[in-house]
């Protein structure tokens, strides 16, 4: 029994122990299910616009990068408890509790629009056509917050027949394919990603119902860390890496606000 | 990502899945017995406290218990160890949860023993401890094995709950692949893995039952 116990304890420590390398290790918290910003690529490695930008930032600063996939529902606790040093994963800032009185937030690096994704045959051409329809949305996203909150988009949300919440967009999209719902309310990059994969039967309405900004979120006290990351990020903007990666991941480059300055 | 690529990537998490499975069993089986004995204690207070423990652990979702164990101490006392050592938090939550279920199974088994056996042991000069360890417990183990098998099989599937804490076991990796690649294939693969593991469990447990069936 004692032997078993000690083996168990050793296993616990080995499995739970951190791989401690020399120098500062920057722990990047990502939602690993959020292409094209952060996801598992075909080789089973973490990739995406945000992941690659962060890797380059760490290269400049001489840091080791540790990518930590997090549970999006508990991201703020994981940041507070120092499991991660930042949330950097297509994160909508200045909304949904990610505010400056609680966190240190970087200069937003991307604009983003909330779009309506639908498919041919539904006859949906404008917001007016959505009246009485069933629209899917991922729980906890800013699209859901906008449609159910008290801003302008809430008026649009009120015209829907049903706003159907989903655990993730993968399932919502399958329901759209199968005709169980008429449209999906979703971030523009995610919608574009689906259209790229599934082709011309799917399209977005021209108008967006809300817009938001993506930024990097740090603990309140980590203003110095934020400034260092911002400094390196701006170098990457100036040398063109920022735009090149945007094109590599098929982002709408008009959203990459830092490039215009 | 190819099918083989998905299988390979997901199998990287199998070690962690197995770690959750074996460590939970290792700690919850003995703990369950202790809880069962406390539950049957003649001391009313001990009995009442154990009843509350069992009712809470069985009456709330494992997912909430995982979050409570990992983040509760942090919010209350600023204690970060369980946030950083995810496996530790997971094993504590799983062991406490499964001990509650095992306790009731043990209790059912122990209470099913006829009083005559205790009387006979007493007449033969066995002490209380000897009676329990040498006469009652071996028979209990035999009787409860099918119910324990049920729980162990459920445990294999429950390991997927670890995704709540973003612990990268097999199912969490499968979820990432599914949403990154817009494919449901990883869930089929996960189903296959769980079925395979449970086939092994069912086989091992039926061998145990046979080995213990020495009076038939």
Short mmCIF file of C-alpha atoms in Angstrom, two decimals:
data_model
loop_
_atom_site.label_atom_id
_atom_site.label_comp_id
_atom_site.label_asym_id
_atom_site.label_seq_id
_atom_site.Cartn_x
_atom_site.Cartn_y
_atom_site.Cartn_z
CA UNK A 1 0.00 0.00 0.00
CA UNK A 2 2.77 2.40 0.98
CA UNK A 3 4.63 1.57 -2.18
CA UNK A 4 1.54 2.17 -4.29
CA UNK A 5 0.97 5.47 -2.56
CA UNK A 6 4.50 6.69 -3.17
CA UNK A 7 4.31 5.66 -6.82
CA UNK A 8 1.05 7.59 -7.08
CA UNK A 9 2.56 10.68 -5.51
CA UNK A 10 5.58 10.57 -7.79
CA UNK A 11 3.24 10.27 -10.79
CA UNK A 12 1.28 13.27 -9.52
CA UNK A 13 4.35 15.44 -9.31
CA UNK A 14 5.84 14.32 -12.59
CA UNK A 15 2.59 14.88 -14.46
CA UNK A 16 1.71 18.10 -12.76
CA UNK A 17 5.20 19.53 -12.59
CA UNK A 18 6.14 22.42 -14.81
CA UNK A 19 8.89 22.27 -17.35
CA UNK A 20 11.05 25.01 -15.91
CA UNK A 21 13.42 26.52 -18.48
CA UNK A 22 15.93 29.28 -17.97
CA UNK A 23 14.85 32.89 -18.31
CA UNK A 24 11.40 34.41 -18.21
CA UNK A 25 8.60 32.24 -19.50
CA UNK A 26 5.63 34.15 -20.83
CA UNK A 27 2.45 32.13 -20.37
CA UNK A 28 -0.05 32.93 -23.10
CA UNK A 29 -3.64 31.93 -22.37
CA UNK A 30 -5.57 30.96 -25.49
CA UNK A 31 -8.92 29.57 -26.50
CA UNK A 32 -7.54 26.72 -28.63
CA UNK A 33 -10.89 26.40 -30.42
CA UNK A 34 -10.91 29.81 -32.08
CA UNK A 35 -9.59 29.72 -35.65
CA UNK A 36 -8.04 31.66 -37.29
CA UNK A 37 -6.67 33.37 -34.16
CA UNK A 38 -5.69 30.35 -32.08
CA UNK A 39 -6.28 26.71 -32.87
CA UNK A 40 -4.68 23.32 -33.48
CA UNK A 41 -3.29 23.18 -37.02
CA UNK A 42 -3.02 20.16 -39.32
CA UNK A 43 0.20 19.08 -37.59
CA UNK A 44 -1.35 19.17 -34.16
CA UNK A 45 0.57 22.33 -33.17
CA UNK A 46 -0.98 25.51 -31.83
CA UNK A 47 -1.18 28.07 -34.62
CA UNK A 48 -3.14 31.15 -35.62
CA UNK A 49 -2.66 34.88 -36.06
CA UNK A 50 -2.45 35.58 -32.31
CA UNK A 51 -0.27 32.58 -31.53
CA UNK A 52 2.26 33.46 -34.21
CA UNK A 53 2.32 37.16 -33.27
CA UNK A 54 2.92 36.21 -29.64
CA UNK A 55 5.76 33.87 -30.63
CA UNK A 56 7.41 36.72 -32.56
CA UNK A 57 6.91 39.13 -29.64
CA UNK A 58 8.63 36.64 -27.33
CA UNK A 59 11.46 36.21 -29.85
CA UNK A 60 12.09 39.96 -29.80
CA UNK A 61 12.00 40.15 -26.00
CA UNK A 62 14.07 36.98 -25.54
CA UNK A 63 11.33 35.23 -23.58
CA UNK A 64 10.32 31.59 -23.62
CA UNK A 65 6.74 31.13 -24.74
CA UNK A 66 4.41 28.69 -23.06
CA UNK A 67 1.01 28.35 -24.70
CA UNK A 68 -1.67 27.45 -22.18
CA UNK A 69 -5.08 26.44 -23.54
CA UNK A 70 -7.71 27.72 -21.12
CA UNK A 71 -11.39 27.25 -20.43
CA UNK A 72 -12.95 30.45 -21.80
CA UNK A 73 -15.57 30.47 -19.04
CA UNK A 74 -12.95 30.74 -16.28
CA UNK A 75 -10.33 32.83 -18.12
CA UNK A 76 -10.34 35.73 -15.64
CA UNK A 77 -9.76 33.42 -12.65
CA UNK A 78 -6.93 31.65 -14.47
CA UNK A 79 -5.32 35.04 -15.14
CA UNK A 80 -5.77 36.20 -11.52
CA UNK A 81 -4.32 32.94 -10.18
CA UNK A 82 -1.18 33.46 -12.34
CA UNK A 83 -1.71 30.27 -14.28
CA UNK A 84 -1.34 32.51 -17.33
CA UNK A 85 0.21 35.96 -17.82
CA UNK A 86 -2.24 37.21 -20.41
CA UNK A 87 -5.40 36.37 -22.32
CA UNK A 88 -4.52 36.76 -25.98
CA UNK A 89 -6.93 34.99 -28.28
CA UNK A 90 -9.32 37.14 -30.28
CA UNK A 91 -10.39 38.66 -26.98
CA UNK A 92 -13.01 41.41 -27.14
CA UNK A 93 -11.87 44.19 -24.84
CA UNK A 94 -13.78 47.02 -23.14
CA UNK A 95 -16.81 44.71 -22.93
CA UNK A 96 -18.10 41.57 -21.23
CA UNK A 97 -16.28 42.28 -17.97
CA UNK A 98 -12.88 42.81 -19.65
CA UNK A 99 -12.64 46.41 -18.51
CA UNK A 100 -9.80 48.76 -17.56
CA UNK A 101 -10.79 49.12 -13.92
CA UNK A 102 -10.17 45.40 -13.41
CA UNK A 103 -7.40 44.57 -15.94
CA UNK A 104 -4.53 46.15 -17.84
CA UNK A 105 -5.53 46.14 -21.49
CA UNK A 106 -3.21 46.62 -24.46
CA UNK A 107 -3.90 48.98 -27.34
CA UNK A 108 -6.46 47.08 -29.48
CA UNK A 109 -4.75 45.40 -32.42
CA UNK A 110 -7.81 44.55 -34.48
CA UNK A 111 -11.32 45.74 -35.16
CA UNK A 112 -13.96 43.18 -35.52
CA UNK A 113 -17.54 43.14 -36.75
CA UNK A 114 -20.41 40.96 -35.74
CA UNK A 115 -22.03 39.49 -38.83
CA UNK A 116 -25.04 37.39 -39.78
CA UNK A 117 -23.98 34.20 -41.58
CA UNK A 118 -26.67 32.40 -43.53
CA UNK A 119 -27.07 30.11 -46.52
CA UNK A 120 -28.66 30.27 -49.95
CA UNK A 121 -32.31 29.35 -50.04
CA UNK A 122 -33.24 30.96 -46.75
CA UNK A 123 -34.16 34.18 -48.60
CA UNK A 124 -32.48 36.30 -45.95
CA UNK A 125 -31.06 39.46 -47.58
CA UNK A 126 -31.22 42.04 -44.80
CA UNK A 127 -31.80 42.43 -41.08
CA UNK A 128 -35.55 42.87 -41.73
CA UNK A 129 -35.74 39.34 -43.16
CA UNK A 130 -34.54 37.92 -39.84
CA UNK A 131 -37.86 38.75 -38.13
CA UNK A 132 -39.31 35.57 -36.67
CA UNK A 133 -36.32 33.44 -37.75
CA UNK A 134 -34.19 31.16 -35.62
CA UNK A 135 -30.66 32.49 -35.19
CA UNK A 136 -27.81 30.56 -33.56
CA UNK A 137 -25.07 32.07 -31.44
CA UNK A 138 -22.21 30.76 -29.29
CA UNK A 139 -22.77 31.17 -25.56
CA UNK A 140 -20.53 33.67 -23.84
CA UNK A 141 -19.43 35.42 -27.04
CA UNK A 142 -19.76 39.12 -27.65
CA UNK A 143 -22.30 38.38 -30.40
CA UNK A 144 -24.59 36.91 -27.78
CA UNK A 145 -23.91 39.77 -25.39
CA UNK A 146 -24.72 42.36 -28.08
CA UNK A 147 -28.00 40.72 -29.12
CA UNK A 148 -29.29 40.18 -25.60
CA UNK A 149 -27.82 43.25 -23.87
CA UNK A 150 -29.22 46.75 -23.85
CA UNK A 151 -27.29 48.30 -26.75
CA UNK A 152 -28.46 49.00 -30.30
CA UNK A 153 -28.10 45.40 -31.47
CA UNK A 154 -30.54 44.23 -28.82
CA UNK A 155 -33.38 45.76 -30.86
CA UNK A 156 -32.38 43.50 -33.75
CA UNK A 157 -32.12 40.53 -31.40
CA UNK A 158 -35.67 41.20 -30.22
CA UNK A 159 -37.05 40.70 -33.74
CA UNK A 160 -35.71 37.13 -33.99
CA UNK A 161 -38.15 34.29 -33.50
CA UNK A 162 -35.60 32.47 -31.35
CA UNK A 163 -32.01 33.18 -30.40
CA UNK A 164 -30.59 29.68 -30.05
CA UNK A 165 -27.47 29.41 -27.86
CA UNK A 166 -24.80 26.83 -28.74
CA UNK A 167 -21.77 25.49 -26.91
CA UNK A 168 -19.59 26.20 -29.95
CA UNK A 169 -19.87 27.40 -33.54
CA UNK A 170 -19.02 23.97 -34.93
CA UNK A 171 -22.37 22.59 -33.79
CA UNK A 172 -24.23 25.80 -34.69
CA UNK A 173 -22.83 25.60 -38.22
CA UNK A 174 -23.86 21.97 -38.61
CA UNK A 175 -27.40 22.95 -37.57
CA UNK A 176 -27.32 25.69 -40.21
CA UNK A 177 -26.20 23.18 -42.85
CA UNK A 178 -29.00 20.84 -41.82
CA UNK A 179 -31.56 23.65 -41.90
CA UNK A 180 -32.39 23.46 -38.19
CA UNK A 181 -31.66 27.19 -37.88
CA UNK A 182 -31.83 30.01 -40.43
CA UNK A 183 -28.72 32.02 -39.61
CA UNK A 184 -25.81 32.42 -37.19
CA UNK A 185 -24.71 35.60 -35.43
CA UNK A 186 -20.91 35.44 -35.35
CA UNK A 187 -17.59 37.33 -35.47
CA UNK A 188 -16.57 38.23 -39.03
CA UNK A 189 -13.29 36.21 -39.02
CA UNK A 190 -15.01 33.06 -37.81
CA UNK A 191 -17.72 33.51 -40.47
CA UNK A 192 -15.08 33.99 -43.17
CA UNK A 193 -13.30 30.87 -41.98
CA UNK A 194 -16.50 28.83 -42.41
CA UNK A 195 -17.20 30.33 -45.85
CA UNK A 196 -13.62 29.54 -46.94
CA UNK A 197 -14.09 25.94 -45.85
CA UNK A 198 -17.62 25.26 -47.04
CA UNK A 199 -17.90 27.39 -50.13
CA UNK A 200 -20.38 29.56 -51.93
CA UNK A 201 -23.61 28.25 -50.48
CA UNK A 202 -22.94 30.38 -47.42
CA UNK A 203 -22.73 34.16 -47.23
CA UNK A 204 -22.71 37.05 -44.78
CA UNK A 205 -25.15 39.94 -44.85
CA UNK A 206 -23.40 43.17 -45.87
CA UNK A 207 -24.27 45.10 -42.72
CA UNK A 208 -22.80 44.23 -39.36
CA UNK A 209 -24.89 44.55 -36.21
CA UNK A 210 -22.12 45.45 -33.79
CA UNK A 211 -18.42 46.17 -33.81
CA UNK A 212 -15.77 45.58 -31.22
CA UNK A 213 -12.04 45.60 -30.62
CA UNK A 214 -9.58 42.79 -29.98
CA UNK A 215 -6.83 43.38 -27.44
CA UNK A 216 -4.53 41.59 -25.01
CA UNK A 217 -5.56 41.43 -21.38
CA UNK A 218 -3.07 41.40 -18.47
CA UNK A 219 -3.43 41.44 -14.70
CA UNK A 220 -4.12 44.91 -13.30
CA UNK A 221 -0.64 45.16 -11.74
CA UNK A 222 1.25 44.08 -14.89
CA UNK A 223 1.42 47.46 -16.63
CA UNK A 224 5.16 47.00 -17.21
CA UNK A 225 4.61 43.62 -18.90
CA UNK A 226 1.88 45.11 -21.06
CA UNK A 227 4.16 47.97 -22.14
CA UNK A 228 6.94 45.54 -23.12
CA UNK A 229 4.56 43.42 -25.21
CA UNK A 230 3.06 46.52 -26.83
CA UNK A 231 6.55 47.79 -27.70
CA UNK A 232 7.54 44.54 -29.40
CA UNK A 233 4.14 44.33 -31.11
CA UNK A 234 4.64 47.78 -32.64
CA UNK A 235 8.03 46.67 -34.03
CA UNK A 236 6.23 43.83 -35.79
CA UNK A 237 3.68 46.28 -37.16
CA UNK A 238 6.43 48.50 -38.53
CA UNK A 239 8.45 45.71 -40.16
CA UNK A 240 5.34 44.37 -41.91
CA UNK A 241 5.06 41.07 -40.05
CA UNK A 242 1.65 42.12 -38.69
CA UNK A 243 0.08 42.58 -42.14
CA UNK A 244 1.86 39.56 -43.62
CA UNK A 245 0.49 37.30 -40.89
CA UNK A 246 -2.94 38.85 -41.32
CA UNK A 247 -2.85 37.83 -44.97
CA UNK A 248 -1.44 34.40 -44.14
CA UNK A 249 -4.42 33.69 -41.88
CA UNK A 250 -6.88 35.29 -44.34
CA UNK A 251 -8.01 38.02 -41.99
CA UNK A 252 -9.83 41.03 -43.39
CA UNK A 253 -6.81 43.36 -43.41
CA UNK A 254 -9.01 46.45 -43.15
CA UNK A 255 -9.62 45.30 -39.57
CA UNK A 256 -5.92 45.40 -38.72
CA UNK A 257 -6.12 48.89 -37.30
CA UNK A 258 -2.51 49.31 -36.24
CA UNK A 259 -1.24 49.07 -39.85
CA UNK A 260 -3.16 52.17 -40.93
CA UNK A 261 -1.40 54.46 -38.45
CA UNK B 1 -5.70 17.02 -40.52
CA UNK B 2 -5.73 13.37 -41.52
CA UNK B 3 -7.56 10.68 -39.57
CA UNK B 4 -4.27 9.17 -38.43
CA UNK B 5 -3.04 12.61 -37.40
CA UNK B 6 -6.16 13.11 -35.26
CA UNK B 7 -5.80 9.69 -33.62
CA UNK B 8 -2.12 10.30 -32.89
CA UNK B 9 -2.73 13.76 -31.47
CA UNK B 10 -5.56 12.51 -29.26
CA UNK B 11 -3.57 9.53 -28.04
CA UNK B 12 -1.05 12.03 -26.63
CA UNK B 13 -3.70 12.77 -24.02
CA UNK B 14 -4.35 9.13 -23.16
CA UNK B 15 -1.62 9.07 -20.51
CA UNK B 16 -3.36 11.89 -18.69
CA UNK B 17 -6.74 10.19 -19.07
CA UNK B 18 -5.26 7.03 -17.53
CA UNK B 19 -3.59 9.05 -14.75
CA UNK B 20 -6.97 10.50 -13.74
CA UNK B 21 -8.55 7.05 -13.91
CA UNK B 22 -5.99 5.10 -11.88
CA UNK B 23 -5.24 7.78 -9.28
CA UNK B 24 -8.96 8.32 -8.67
CA UNK B 25 -9.47 4.59 -8.10
CA UNK B 26 -6.39 4.38 -5.89
CA UNK B 27 -7.64 7.09 -3.55
CA UNK B 28 -11.42 6.72 -3.75
CA UNK B 29 -11.71 2.98 -3.11
CA UNK B 30 -10.10 3.10 0.38
CA UNK B 31 -11.64 6.49 1.16
CA UNK B 32 -15.06 5.08 0.26
CA UNK B 33 -14.63 2.31 2.81
CA UNK B 34 -13.71 4.83 5.51
CA UNK B 35 -16.74 6.96 4.62
CA UNK B 36 -18.99 3.87 4.69
CA UNK B 37 -17.75 2.94 8.19
CA UNK B 38 -18.26 6.51 9.42
CA UNK B 39 -21.72 6.50 7.88
CA UNK B 40 -22.58 3.39 9.92
CA UNK B 41 -21.00 4.79 13.10
CA UNK B 42 -23.07 4.64 16.28
CA UNK B 43 -22.08 8.25 16.99
CA UNK B 44 -25.02 10.34 15.76
CA UNK B 45 -22.89 13.40 14.97
CA UNK B 46 -20.39 11.46 12.85
CA UNK B 47 -23.28 9.75 11.10
CA UNK B 48 -25.01 13.07 10.36
CA UNK B 49 -21.85 14.74 9.04
CA UNK B 50 -21.15 11.78 6.74
CA UNK B 51 -24.73 11.84 5.49
CA UNK B 52 -24.36 15.51 4.55
CA UNK B 53 -21.04 14.80 2.81
CA UNK B 54 -22.58 12.01 0.74
CA UNK B 55 -25.69 13.97 -0.12
CA UNK B 56 -23.70 17.00 -1.33
CA UNK B 57 -21.14 15.00 -3.31
CA UNK B 58 -23.81 12.88 -4.97
CA UNK B 59 -26.30 15.71 -5.29
CA UNK B 60 -24.20 18.25 -7.20
CA UNK B 61 -22.58 17.90 -10.64
CA UNK B 62 -18.97 16.73 -10.79
CA UNK B 63 -18.28 19.68 -13.09
CA UNK B 64 -19.15 22.16 -10.32
CA UNK B 65 -17.11 20.19 -7.79
CA UNK B 66 -14.08 20.42 -10.09
CA UNK B 67 -14.43 24.19 -10.32
CA UNK B 68 -15.02 24.45 -6.56
CA UNK B 69 -11.89 22.44 -5.70
CA UNK B 70 -9.62 24.26 -8.17
CA UNK B 71 -10.86 27.83 -7.72
CA UNK B 72 -12.64 27.82 -4.33
CA UNK B 73 -9.41 27.93 -2.25
CA UNK B 74 -8.04 30.65 -4.54
CA UNK B 75 -11.07 32.90 -4.14
CA UNK B 76 -11.36 32.31 -0.40
CA UNK B 77 -7.69 32.33 0.65
CA UNK B 78 -5.68 33.33 -2.43
CA UNK B 79 -4.26 29.77 -2.53
CA UNK B 80 -2.98 29.12 -6.06
CA UNK B 81 -1.51 25.60 -5.89
CA UNK B 82 -4.69 23.86 -7.06
CA UNK B 83 -5.05 26.28 -9.97
CA UNK B 84 -1.50 25.61 -11.13
CA UNK B 85 -1.44 21.87 -10.38
CA UNK B 86 -4.54 20.89 -12.31
CA UNK B 87 -4.08 17.16 -11.90
CA UNK B 88 -3.98 17.52 -8.12
CA UNK B 89 -7.26 19.47 -8.15
CA UNK B 90 -8.82 16.92 -10.49
CA UNK B 91 -7.77 13.94 -8.37
CA UNK B 92 -9.04 15.56 -5.17
CA UNK B 93 -12.42 16.37 -6.75
CA UNK B 94 -12.77 12.95 -8.41
CA UNK B 95 -11.65 11.00 -5.32
CA UNK B 96 -14.07 12.87 -3.02
CA UNK B 97 -16.91 12.41 -5.51
CA UNK B 98 -16.32 8.74 -6.22
CA UNK B 99 -15.71 7.94 -2.54
CA UNK B 100 -19.28 9.08 -1.84
CA UNK B 101 -20.67 6.64 -4.40
CA UNK B 102 -18.37 3.80 -3.34
CA UNK B 103 -19.30 4.41 0.34
CA UNK B 104 -22.94 3.68 -0.37
CA UNK B 105 -22.04 0.57 -2.33
CA UNK B 106 -19.85 -0.68 0.54
CA UNK B 107 -22.62 0.10 3.03
CA UNK B 108 -25.16 -1.85 1.00
CA UNK B 109 -22.77 -4.79 0.95
CA UNK B 110 -21.89 -4.64 4.64
CA UNK B 111 -25.50 -4.28 5.79
CA UNK B 112 -26.55 -7.25 3.65
CA UNK B 113 -24.48 -9.59 5.85
CA UNK B 114 -26.66 -11.69 8.16
CA UNK B 115 -26.36 -10.89 11.90
CA UNK B 116 -25.78 -14.61 12.49
CA UNK B 117 -22.28 -14.32 11.08
CA UNK B 118 -21.29 -11.70 13.65
CA UNK B 119 -22.76 -13.90 16.42
CA UNK B 120 -20.96 -16.99 15.17
CA UNK B 121 -17.65 -15.07 14.95
CA UNK B 122 -18.17 -13.75 18.48
CA UNK B 123 -18.78 -17.28 19.79
CA UNK B 124 -15.62 -18.45 18.06
CA UNK B 125 -13.67 -15.76 19.88
CA UNK B 126 -13.02 -13.31 17.01
CA UNK B 127 -12.56 -9.68 18.00
CA UNK B 128 -14.66 -7.02 16.25
CA UNK B 129 -11.76 -6.02 14.01
CA UNK B 130 -10.94 -9.59 13.09
CA UNK B 131 -14.60 -10.32 12.34
CA UNK B 132 -14.76 -7.39 9.95
CA UNK B 133 -11.44 -7.90 8.17
CA UNK B 134 -11.46 -11.71 7.92
CA UNK B 135 -15.12 -12.66 7.67
CA UNK B 136 -17.31 -9.76 6.60
CA UNK B 137 -15.12 -7.75 4.20
CA UNK B 138 -14.09 -10.62 1.88
CA UNK B 139 -17.73 -11.53 1.37
CA UNK B 140 -18.71 -7.89 0.89
CA UNK B 141 -16.10 -7.45 -1.82
CA UNK B 142 -17.56 -10.41 -3.68
CA UNK B 143 -21.11 -9.12 -3.45
CA UNK B 144 -20.46 -5.55 -4.48
CA UNK B 145 -18.17 -6.26 -7.41
CA UNK B 146 -20.86 -5.83 -10.11
CA UNK B 147 -21.92 -2.43 -8.68
CA UNK B 148 -18.28 -1.36 -8.41
CA UNK B 149 -17.75 -2.35 -12.05
CA UNK B 150 -20.61 0.00 -12.97
CA UNK B 151 -18.92 2.90 -11.20
CA UNK B 152 -15.51 2.13 -12.65
CA UNK B 153 -16.94 2.14 -16.16
CA UNK B 154 -18.65 5.46 -15.45
CA UNK B 155 -15.32 6.79 -14.19
CA UNK B 156 -13.62 6.02 -17.51
CA UNK B 157 -16.15 8.22 -19.27
CA UNK B 158 -16.17 10.87 -16.54
CA UNK B 159 -12.46 11.56 -17.05
CA UNK B 160 -13.62 13.76 -19.95
CA UNK B 161 -14.97 16.19 -17.30
CA UNK B 162 -11.39 17.33 -16.82
CA UNK B 163 -11.91 19.63 -19.82
CA UNK B 164 -13.71 21.95 -17.36
CA UNK B 165 -10.28 22.82 -15.96
CA UNK B 166 -8.68 22.87 -19.44
CA UNK B 167 -6.59 19.83 -18.51
CA UNK B 168 -5.41 18.45 -21.83
CA UNK B 169 -6.54 14.84 -21.57
CA UNK B 170 -7.73 12.93 -24.59
CA UNK B 171 -11.23 14.41 -24.83
CA UNK B 172 -10.10 18.02 -24.37
CA UNK B 173 -7.65 17.58 -27.24
CA UNK B 174 -10.45 16.03 -29.29
CA UNK B 175 -12.63 19.07 -28.64
CA UNK B 176 -9.83 21.38 -29.78
CA UNK B 177 -9.34 19.43 -32.99
CA UNK B 178 -13.09 19.32 -33.61
CA UNK B 179 -13.45 23.09 -33.40
CA UNK B 180 -10.20 23.91 -35.15
CA UNK B 181 -10.88 21.59 -38.08
CA UNK B 182 -14.69 21.92 -38.19
CA UNK B 183 -15.06 18.16 -37.95
CA UNK B 184 -17.00 15.76 -35.76
CA UNK B 185 -14.52 12.96 -36.40
CA UNK B 186 -12.60 13.53 -33.13
CA UNK B 187 -15.76 12.68 -31.17
CA UNK B 188 -16.08 9.38 -33.04
CA UNK B 189 -12.42 8.67 -32.23
CA UNK B 190 -13.00 9.60 -28.56
CA UNK B 191 -15.96 7.21 -28.47
CA UNK B 192 -13.72 4.48 -29.84
CA UNK B 193 -11.04 5.13 -27.23
CA UNK B 194 -13.55 5.06 -24.35
CA UNK B 195 -15.15 1.88 -25.67
CA UNK B 196 -11.76 0.23 -25.91
CA UNK B 197 -10.78 1.23 -22.38
CA UNK B 198 -14.09 0.05 -21.00
CA UNK B 199 -13.77 -3.28 -22.76
CA UNK B 200 -10.51 -3.77 -20.88
CA UNK B 201 -12.18 -2.73 -17.59
CA UNK B 202 -15.14 -5.06 -18.16
CA UNK B 203 -12.80 -7.94 -19.00
CA UNK B 204 -10.59 -7.35 -15.95
CA UNK B 205 -13.57 -7.09 -13.63
CA UNK B 206 -15.18 -10.27 -14.96
CA UNK B 207 -11.88 -12.06 -14.33
CA UNK B 208 -11.93 -10.71 -10.76
CA UNK B 209 -15.48 -11.97 -10.27
CA UNK B 210 -14.47 -15.40 -11.49
CA UNK B 211 -11.44 -15.49 -9.22
CA UNK B 212 -13.61 -14.60 -6.25
CA UNK B 213 -16.33 -17.11 -7.10
CA UNK B 214 -14.62 -19.84 -5.08
CA UNK B 215 -17.75 -21.24 -3.40
CA UNK B 216 -19.55 -21.99 -6.65
#
